[in-house]
Amino acid sequence: DRGEVVHPQPDPALHVEPHPVTRRGDIWILDTSTGSTRALIATPAEEILPRLSPDGRWIAYESDASGRFEVEIASVEFGARLQVSTNGGTWPAWSANGRDLFYLHDGTIYRVPVDGSGSGSSSGISSTQPSAGNPVPVFHHPDIVLFRPAAAGGFVVVRRTGEHLPLTRLDLVLNWRAP
């Protein structure tokens, strides 16, 4: 099971988590101050790995609604959804400023610029629909298993060993910059 409760969060009273008793993996919001819950993403598909944006307005997650896992973002308040990956995607992760979303596909980390103000608003008032740019590859290694953006830029990457044995060693590369 790859689902997990997401911590820390912008509003400590809200927790986003996969619901343990739903069909395949819906994503629910839990208000810890009231104990109330509500479904945020509830479809026949499997939705896993919820990740809140740093401002708490958007959530990124994986969905297999298309028949393969893709990365989607949704409004936490309204649930409006948008697929941001194009040929499959896993392990969504927000940049520290929330302007970019990263995901993994076939050993490549992609960056997608996300407009946190929402789309469809010419008045300067944010709408309920998320908007995002096109995915851009930023790093590739054929053996990447998972990754997370590092606080000061770059990524922390876990990769398979050449023999694909269980992970027994972790190489941490500091001050790496993409060409």
mmCIF file of C-alpha atoms in Angstrom:
data_model
loop_
_atom_site.group_PDB
_atom_site.id
_atom_site.type_symbol
_atom_site.label_atom_id
_atom_site.label_comp_id
_atom_site.label_asym_id
_atom_site.label_seq_id
_atom_site.Cartn_x
_atom_site.Cartn_y
_atom_site.Cartn_z
ATOM 1 C CA ASP A 1 0.000 0.000 0.000
ATOM 2 C CA ARG A 2 1.557 3.296 -1.116
ATOM 3 C CA GLY A 3 -1.088 5.570 0.447
ATOM 4 C CA GLU A 4 -0.152 7.643 3.461
ATOM 5 C CA VAL A 5 -1.238 10.539 5.641
ATOM 6 C CA VAL A 6 0.449 13.731 4.479
ATOM 7 C CA HIS A 7 2.348 15.774 7.136
ATOM 8 C CA PRO A 8 3.149 18.628 7.720
ATOM 9 C CA GLN A 9 0.339 20.706 6.249
ATOM 10 C CA PRO A 10 -0.492 24.388 5.949
ATOM 11 C CA ASP A 11 -3.613 24.016 8.120
ATOM 12 C CA PRO A 12 -2.897 21.654 11.025
ATOM 13 C CA ALA A 13 -6.629 20.994 11.394
ATOM 14 C CA LEU A 14 -6.843 19.315 7.960
ATOM 15 C CA HIS A 15 -5.374 15.979 6.948
ATOM 16 C CA VAL A 16 -5.574 14.476 3.471
ATOM 17 C CA GLU A 17 -5.427 10.722 3.247
ATOM 18 C CA PRO A 18 -6.561 7.730 1.232
ATOM 19 C CA HIS A 19 -9.729 6.353 2.794
ATOM 20 C CA PRO A 20 -9.037 2.857 4.156
ATOM 21 C CA VAL A 21 -12.468 1.344 3.521
ATOM 22 C CA THR A 22 -13.460 2.729 0.118
ATOM 23 C CA ARG A 23 -13.483 0.863 -3.181
ATOM 24 C CA ARG A 24 -9.901 1.128 -4.400
ATOM 25 C CA GLY A 25 -8.326 4.254 -2.998
ATOM 26 C CA ASP A 26 -10.349 7.438 -2.715
ATOM 27 C CA ILE A 27 -8.863 10.564 -1.141
ATOM 28 C CA TRP A 28 -10.636 12.110 1.838
ATOM 29 C CA ILE A 29 -10.216 15.284 3.888
ATOM 30 C CA LEU A 30 -10.269 14.980 7.689
ATOM 31 C CA ASP A 31 -10.871 18.114 9.755
ATOM 32 C CA THR A 32 -9.190 17.232 13.043
ATOM 33 C CA SER A 33 -10.813 20.146 14.870
ATOM 34 C CA THR A 34 -14.341 18.819 14.188
ATOM 35 C CA GLY A 35 -13.681 15.183 13.326
ATOM 36 C CA SER A 36 -15.670 15.550 10.114
ATOM 37 C CA THR A 37 -14.563 13.928 6.879
ATOM 38 C CA ARG A 38 -15.478 14.478 3.254
ATOM 39 C CA ALA A 39 -14.497 12.790 0.045
ATOM 40 C CA LEU A 40 -12.225 14.965 -2.069
ATOM 41 C CA ILE A 41 -11.599 12.512 -4.927
ATOM 42 C CA ALA A 42 -14.017 9.563 -5.119
ATOM 43 C CA THR A 43 -14.134 7.666 -8.405
ATOM 44 C CA PRO A 44 -14.148 4.017 -9.481
ATOM 45 C CA ALA A 45 -10.413 4.479 -10.227
ATOM 46 C CA GLU A 46 -7.613 4.180 -7.695
ATOM 47 C CA GLU A 47 -6.271 7.489 -6.355
ATOM 48 C CA ILE A 48 -3.127 7.242 -4.238
ATOM 49 C CA LEU A 49 -0.194 9.241 -2.859
ATOM 50 C CA PRO A 50 -1.933 12.544 -2.063
ATOM 51 C CA ARG A 51 0.422 15.514 -1.698
ATOM 52 C CA LEU A 52 -0.789 18.943 -0.585
ATOM 53 C CA SER A 53 0.689 22.050 -2.174
ATOM 54 C CA PRO A 54 2.626 24.276 0.250
ATOM 55 C CA ASP A 55 -0.275 26.770 0.383
ATOM 56 C CA GLY A 56 -2.809 23.976 0.998
ATOM 57 C CA ARG A 57 -5.041 24.933 -1.946
ATOM 58 C CA TRP A 58 -4.135 22.111 -4.342
ATOM 59 C CA ILE A 59 -3.503 18.409 -4.039
ATOM 60 C CA ALA A 60 -1.445 16.246 -6.379
ATOM 61 C CA TYR A 61 -1.990 12.500 -6.537
ATOM 62 C CA GLU A 62 -1.779 9.438 -8.793
ATOM 63 C CA SER A 63 -4.881 8.108 -10.555
ATOM 64 C CA ASP A 64 -5.315 5.032 -12.746
ATOM 65 C CA ALA A 65 -8.553 6.304 -14.338
ATOM 66 C CA SER A 66 -6.921 6.255 -17.803
ATOM 67 C CA GLY A 67 -5.822 2.627 -17.428
ATOM 68 C CA ARG A 68 -2.318 3.542 -16.236
ATOM 69 C CA PHE A 69 -1.158 5.765 -13.408
ATOM 70 C CA GLU A 70 -1.109 9.468 -14.274
ATOM 71 C CA VAL A 71 -0.472 12.480 -12.034
ATOM 72 C CA GLU A 72 -3.421 14.791 -11.456
ATOM 73 C CA ILE A 73 -3.960 17.951 -9.409
ATOM 74 C CA ALA A 74 -7.204 19.056 -7.815
ATOM 75 C CA SER A 75 -8.606 21.979 -5.860
ATOM 76 C CA VAL A 76 -8.816 21.028 -2.171
ATOM 77 C CA GLU A 77 -11.830 23.274 -1.698
ATOM 78 C CA PHE A 78 -13.844 22.287 -4.775
ATOM 79 C CA GLY A 79 -12.308 19.050 -6.118
ATOM 80 C CA ALA A 80 -11.896 20.332 -9.715
ATOM 81 C CA ARG A 81 -9.272 18.054 -11.322
ATOM 82 C CA LEU A 82 -6.637 18.290 -14.044
ATOM 83 C CA GLN A 83 -4.281 15.602 -15.393
ATOM 84 C CA VAL A 84 -0.731 17.024 -15.619
ATOM 85 C CA SER A 85 1.314 14.000 -16.775
ATOM 86 C CA THR A 86 1.064 12.899 -20.401
ATOM 87 C CA ASN A 87 2.341 9.330 -20.816
ATOM 88 C CA GLY A 88 2.113 7.999 -17.294
ATOM 89 C CA GLY A 89 3.436 9.383 -14.050
ATOM 90 C CA THR A 90 4.072 8.472 -10.417
ATOM 91 C CA TRP A 91 5.381 9.955 -7.162
ATOM 92 C CA PRO A 92 4.029 13.533 -7.346
ATOM 93 C CA ALA A 93 6.028 16.062 -5.304
ATOM 94 C CA TRP A 94 5.642 19.842 -4.954
ATOM 95 C CA SER A 95 8.479 22.349 -5.101
ATOM 96 C CA ALA A 96 8.977 24.312 -1.867
ATOM 97 C CA ASN A 97 7.255 27.382 -3.344
ATOM 98 C CA GLY A 98 4.361 25.385 -4.843
ATOM 99 C CA ARG A 99 4.882 26.783 -8.339
ATOM 100 C CA ASP A 100 6.146 23.499 -9.768
ATOM 101 C CA LEU A 101 5.005 19.916 -9.478
ATOM 102 C CA PHE A 102 7.463 17.105 -10.154
ATOM 103 C CA TYR A 103 6.705 13.503 -11.046
ATOM 104 C CA LEU A 104 8.530 10.384 -12.237
ATOM 105 C CA HIS A 105 8.019 8.426 -15.452
ATOM 106 C CA ASP A 106 10.350 5.759 -16.889
ATOM 107 C CA GLY A 107 13.433 6.989 -15.040
ATOM 108 C CA THR A 108 12.835 10.664 -15.853
ATOM 109 C CA ILE A 109 11.831 13.363 -13.378
ATOM 110 C CA TYR A 110 9.479 15.880 -15.001
ATOM 111 C CA ARG A 111 8.623 19.419 -13.897
ATOM 112 C CA VAL A 112 5.195 20.922 -14.547
ATOM 113 C CA PRO A 113 4.631 24.634 -13.835
ATOM 114 C CA VAL A 114 1.391 25.064 -11.869
ATOM 115 C CA ASP A 115 -0.610 28.286 -11.802
ATOM 116 C CA GLY A 116 -1.774 28.474 -8.194
ATOM 117 C CA SER A 117 -4.285 31.205 -8.944
ATOM 118 C CA GLY A 118 -6.444 28.802 -10.945
ATOM 119 C CA SER A 119 -7.544 29.271 -14.534
ATOM 120 C CA GLY A 120 -10.397 31.008 -16.201
ATOM 121 C CA SER A 121 -10.247 34.200 -14.173
ATOM 122 C CA SER A 122 -9.515 37.477 -15.917
ATOM 123 C CA SER A 123 -10.629 39.551 -12.918
ATOM 124 C CA GLY A 124 -7.732 38.536 -10.698
ATOM 125 C CA ILE A 125 -10.056 36.441 -8.539
ATOM 126 C CA SER A 126 -8.907 32.853 -8.512
ATOM 127 C CA SER A 127 -11.166 30.221 -10.000
ATOM 128 C CA THR A 128 -11.756 26.699 -8.794
ATOM 129 C CA GLN A 129 -10.017 25.030 -11.761
ATOM 130 C CA PRO A 130 -6.285 24.308 -11.509
ATOM 131 C CA SER A 131 -4.093 25.072 -14.511
ATOM 132 C CA ALA A 132 -0.666 23.761 -15.438
ATOM 133 C CA GLY A 133 1.908 24.017 -18.204
ATOM 134 C CA ASN A 134 3.496 21.229 -20.202
ATOM 135 C CA PRO A 135 5.766 18.656 -18.536
ATOM 136 C CA VAL A 136 9.499 19.313 -19.000
ATOM 137 C CA PRO A 137 12.115 16.595 -18.334
ATOM 138 C CA VAL A 138 14.703 17.755 -15.785
ATOM 139 C CA PHE A 139 16.701 14.652 -14.841
ATOM 140 C CA HIS A 140 17.030 11.092 -16.113
ATOM 141 C CA HIS A 141 18.572 7.928 -14.767
ATOM 142 C CA PRO A 142 17.224 4.521 -15.822
ATOM 143 C CA ASP A 143 17.319 3.108 -12.286
ATOM 144 C CA ILE A 144 15.418 5.814 -10.362
ATOM 145 C CA VAL A 145 12.930 4.181 -8.004
ATOM 146 C CA LEU A 146 11.663 7.311 -6.259
ATOM 147 C CA PHE A 147 12.703 10.888 -5.528
ATOM 148 C CA ARG A 148 11.880 14.018 -3.563
ATOM 149 C CA PRO A 149 12.795 17.627 -4.289
ATOM 150 C CA ALA A 150 15.536 18.858 -1.954
ATOM 151 C CA ALA A 151 14.883 21.986 0.106
ATOM 152 C CA ALA A 152 17.738 23.949 -1.473
ATOM 153 C CA GLY A 153 17.030 22.751 -5.028
ATOM 154 C CA GLY A 154 17.903 19.545 -6.833
ATOM 155 C CA PHE A 155 16.566 16.160 -5.768
ATOM 156 C CA VAL A 156 17.139 13.307 -3.381
ATOM 157 C CA VAL A 157 16.970 10.211 -5.576
ATOM 158 C CA VAL A 158 16.746 6.527 -4.675
ATOM 159 C CA ARG A 159 17.785 4.167 -7.428
ATOM 160 C CA ARG A 160 18.066 0.420 -7.913
ATOM 161 C CA THR A 161 21.441 -1.206 -7.665
ATOM 162 C CA GLY A 162 22.914 -2.599 -10.856
ATOM 163 C CA GLU A 163 21.946 -6.081 -9.761
ATOM 164 C CA HIS A 164 18.433 -4.950 -8.686
ATOM 165 C CA LEU A 165 19.043 -6.356 -5.238
ATOM 166 C CA PRO A 166 17.392 -4.872 -2.164
ATOM 167 C CA LEU A 167 18.644 -1.351 -1.437
ATOM 168 C CA THR A 168 21.753 -1.656 0.749
ATOM 169 C CA ARG A 169 23.518 1.624 -0.012
ATOM 170 C CA LEU A 170 22.412 5.214 -0.462
ATOM 171 C CA ASP A 171 24.589 7.752 -2.302
ATOM 172 C CA LEU A 172 23.716 11.347 -1.426
ATOM 173 C CA VAL A 173 24.842 13.875 -4.040
ATOM 174 C CA LEU A 174 25.073 17.447 -2.773
ATOM 175 C CA ASN A 175 25.233 20.653 -4.811
ATOM 176 C CA TRP A 176 24.078 18.922 -7.989
ATOM 177 C CA ARG A 177 22.839 21.274 -10.701
ATOM 178 C CA ALA A 178 21.206 20.309 -13.979
ATOM 179 C CA PRO A 179 23.111 21.395 -17.109
#
